Amino acid sequence: MVRGIYHAVVEDPNALARQVSLVEYPLGEYMHCNTPWAEIDHVLMPIRMGVRAHWILGHLDIRNRCINVYNSCWDTIRDREVVADVQSFAFVIPHLMANIDVWQAVTVNGVQRIEPLAVNLVHDIPQQHNGTDCGVFVIKYAEYFMNDIMQCMPNPFDATTERTYLASQLYKHGMHKMTEGYESDPDFLSRRERKARKAAKKK
């Protein structure tokens, strides 16, 4: 959605009003487990690069107004490619934050401007050694970050073992859902869709 609206927002920031689902994310209304971005300091987002079949982790640091990027394949996917790929996020996210009145435009020479996020590339992190493990690395980068132990992530990192562990945990979670009879967040409709269905039923 960010990439799809990027060029339109460059031309006209009001274009965000036409992308209701995207605006719902920072409002905390898209999924049940969301929290409004006005109440938090960090947002982690898996990003599939637009020109490569490769996943990277974006970390939106709300307090410092920057996006930190974790790439598990620096040897083959260079800094300039990564920076170019996340420019749409760096540009659109500040406009999203302004749209929900969390950030304000800055006046420069009498003109109001919304400055793009700074993009910081995080190096000295474990790297993959093949072309298939980027997804596992993104998940584990996020896990170590959320637990505030990024500096403890093993290097070298055994992606094969972690992939097996993740698969076993997903299976365990699925079996627990079946036996306990509950649904997890991805099984639900978005709040917007639920509201629309309720409104349709009332008619």
Coordinates of C-alpha atoms in Angstrom, one line a residue:
M1 CA 0.0 0.0 0.0
V2 CA 2.9 2.4 0.8
R3 CA 4.5 1.9 -2.5
G4 CA 1.2 2.1 -4.3
I5 CA 0.3 5.5 -2.9
Y6 CA 3.9 6.9 -2.9
H7 CA 3.9 8.8 -6.2
A8 CA 0.4 10.1 -5.6
V9 CA 1.4 11.5 -2.1
V10 CA 4.5 13.1 -3.7
E11 CA 2.1 15.0 -6.0
D12 CA -0.6 15.6 -3.4
P13 CA -0.4 14.7 0.3
N14 CA -4.2 14.7 0.4
A15 CA -4.1 11.5 -1.6
L16 CA -3.8 9.6 1.6
A17 CA -7.4 10.3 2.3
R18 CA -8.2 7.8 -0.5
Q19 CA -6.2 5.1 1.1
V20 CA -8.4 4.3 4.1
S21 CA -6.8 1.0 5.0
L22 CA -3.3 2.5 5.2
V23 CA -4.5 5.3 7.5
E24 CA -6.1 2.7 9.8
Y25 CA -2.7 1.2 10.6
P26 CA -1.2 4.2 12.6
L27 CA -4.7 4.8 14.1
G28 CA -4.5 1.2 15.6
E29 CA -7.7 0.3 13.9
Y30 CA -6.7 -2.2 11.2
M31 CA -6.1 -5.3 13.4
H32 CA -7.3 -6.3 16.8
C33 CA -3.9 -6.3 18.4
N34 CA -2.9 -2.9 17.0
T35 CA -2.0 0.1 19.3
P36 CA -2.3 3.6 18.0
W37 CA 1.1 4.9 16.9
A38 CA 0.6 8.0 19.0
E39 CA 1.0 5.8 22.1
I40 CA 4.2 3.9 21.2
D41 CA 7.8 4.6 20.3
H42 CA 8.6 1.7 17.9
V43 CA 7.0 0.0 15.0
L44 CA 8.5 -3.1 13.3
M45 CA 7.6 -3.8 9.7
P46 CA 8.7 -6.6 7.4
I47 CA 9.4 -5.1 4.0
R48 CA 9.6 -7.1 0.8
M49 CA 11.9 -5.2 -1.5
G50 CA 10.2 -4.0 -4.6
V51 CA 12.9 -5.0 -7.1
R52 CA 14.1 -8.2 -5.5
A53 CA 12.6 -11.2 -3.9
H54 CA 14.2 -10.3 -0.6
W55 CA 12.8 -9.4 2.9
I56 CA 14.3 -6.8 5.1
L57 CA 13.1 -5.5 8.5
G58 CA 12.2 -1.9 8.9
H59 CA 12.2 -0.3 12.4
L60 CA 10.3 2.9 12.7
D61 CA 11.7 4.9 15.6
I62 CA 8.9 7.3 16.2
R63 CA 10.7 9.4 18.9
N64 CA 13.8 10.0 16.7
R65 CA 11.8 10.2 13.4
C66 CA 13.9 7.7 11.5
I67 CA 13.6 4.2 10.0
N68 CA 16.3 1.7 10.8
V69 CA 16.8 -1.1 8.3
Y70 CA 18.0 -4.6 9.1
N71 CA 19.2 -6.4 6.0
S72 CA 20.5 -10.0 6.2
C73 CA 22.3 -9.9 2.8
W74 CA 24.6 -6.9 2.7
D75 CA 27.1 -8.8 0.5
T76 CA 24.7 -9.0 -2.5
I77 CA 22.1 -6.3 -1.8
R78 CA 24.0 -3.1 -1.4
D79 CA 23.3 -0.1 0.7
R80 CA 22.1 2.1 -2.1
E81 CA 19.6 -0.5 -3.2
V82 CA 18.1 -0.8 0.2
V83 CA 18.0 3.0 0.8
A84 CA 16.3 3.4 -2.6
D85 CA 13.8 0.7 -1.8
V86 CA 12.6 2.2 1.5
Q87 CA 12.4 5.8 0.3
S88 CA 8.6 5.4 -0.2
F89 CA 8.3 4.4 3.5
A90 CA 10.5 7.3 4.5
F91 CA 8.3 9.7 2.6
V92 CA 4.8 8.4 3.2
I93 CA 5.0 7.5 6.9
P94 CA 5.6 11.2 8.0
H95 CA 2.6 12.2 6.0
L96 CA 0.6 9.4 7.6
M97 CA 1.6 10.7 11.1
A98 CA 0.6 14.2 10.1
N99 CA -2.7 12.9 8.7
I100 CA -3.6 11.5 12.2
D101 CA -2.3 14.7 13.9
V102 CA 0.6 13.0 15.7
W103 CA 3.3 15.0 13.8
Q104 CA 3.1 18.5 12.6
A105 CA 4.5 20.1 9.4
V106 CA 7.6 22.2 9.7
T107 CA 7.6 25.8 8.4
V108 CA 10.6 26.5 6.2
N109 CA 10.8 29.9 4.6
G110 CA 7.2 30.4 5.2
V111 CA 6.2 27.1 3.5
Q112 CA 4.9 24.2 5.5
R113 CA 6.8 21.0 4.8
I114 CA 6.7 17.4 6.1
E115 CA 10.2 16.1 6.2
P116 CA 11.0 12.5 5.2
L117 CA 12.4 10.1 7.7
A118 CA 16.1 9.6 8.0
V119 CA 17.1 6.1 6.8
N120 CA 19.7 4.4 8.9
L121 CA 21.3 1.1 7.8
V122 CA 22.1 -1.3 10.7
H123 CA 25.3 -3.2 10.1
D124 CA 27.2 -5.6 12.3
I125 CA 24.3 -8.0 12.5
P126 CA 24.2 -11.8 11.5
Q127 CA 24.0 -12.4 7.8
Q128 CA 22.5 -15.2 5.7
H129 CA 24.7 -17.4 3.6
N130 CA 22.2 -18.5 0.9
G131 CA 19.3 -17.0 -1.0
T132 CA 16.5 -18.4 1.0
D133 CA 16.8 -17.5 4.7
C134 CA 15.9 -13.8 4.6
G135 CA 12.4 -14.5 6.1
V136 CA 13.8 -16.3 9.1
F137 CA 16.3 -13.5 9.7
V138 CA 13.6 -10.9 9.6
I139 CA 11.6 -12.8 12.2
K140 CA 14.5 -13.3 14.5
Y141 CA 15.8 -9.7 14.1
A142 CA 12.3 -8.6 15.2
E143 CA 12.3 -11.1 18.1
Y144 CA 15.7 -10.1 19.4
F145 CA 14.8 -6.4 19.0
M146 CA 11.5 -6.7 20.9
N147 CA 13.3 -8.5 23.8
D148 CA 16.0 -5.8 23.8
I149 CA 18.7 -8.3 23.3
M150 CA 19.8 -7.5 19.7
Q151 CA 23.4 -7.5 20.8
C152 CA 23.0 -11.1 22.0
M153 CA 21.9 -12.6 18.6
P154 CA 24.3 -15.4 17.8
N155 CA 26.8 -14.6 15.0
P156 CA 27.0 -16.9 13.0
F157 CA 23.3 -17.5 13.2
D158 CA 21.9 -21.1 12.6
A159 CA 18.9 -20.3 10.4
T160 CA 18.2 -24.0 9.8
T161 CA 17.6 -24.7 13.5
E162 CA 15.6 -21.6 13.9
R163 CA 13.4 -22.4 10.9
T164 CA 12.6 -25.9 12.4
Y165 CA 11.9 -24.2 15.8
L166 CA 9.5 -21.7 14.2
A167 CA 7.7 -24.4 12.3
S168 CA 7.2 -26.5 15.5
Q169 CA 5.9 -23.4 17.4
L170 CA 3.4 -22.6 14.6
Y171 CA 2.2 -26.3 14.7
K172 CA 1.9 -26.2 18.4
H173 CA 0.0 -22.9 18.2
G174 CA -2.3 -24.4 15.6
M175 CA -3.1 -27.5 17.6
H176 CA -3.7 -25.3 20.7
K177 CA -6.2 -23.2 18.7
M178 CA -8.0 -26.4 17.6
T179 CA -8.2 -27.9 21.1
E180 CA -9.1 -24.7 22.9
G181 CA -11.5 -23.4 20.2
Y182 CA -10.2 -19.9 19.8
E183 CA -9.2 -17.7 16.9
S184 CA -6.0 -15.6 16.6
D185 CA -5.9 -12.1 15.2
P186 CA -5.2 -13.0 11.5
D187 CA -8.4 -15.1 11.4
F188 CA -10.6 -12.0 12.0
L189 CA -11.8 -9.3 9.6
S190 CA -10.3 -5.8 10.0
R191 CA -12.2 -3.4 12.2
R192 CA -13.2 -1.4 9.2
E193 CA -14.6 -4.5 7.5
R194 CA -16.5 -5.5 10.6
K195 CA -18.1 -2.1 10.9
A196 CA -19.1 -2.1 7.3
R197 CA -20.8 -5.5 7.7
K198 CA -22.6 -4.4 10.8
A199 CA -23.8 -1.3 9.0
A200 CA -25.0 -3.4 6.0
K201 CA -27.0 -5.7 8.3
K202 CA -28.8 -2.8 9.9
K203 CA -30.0 -1.7 6.5

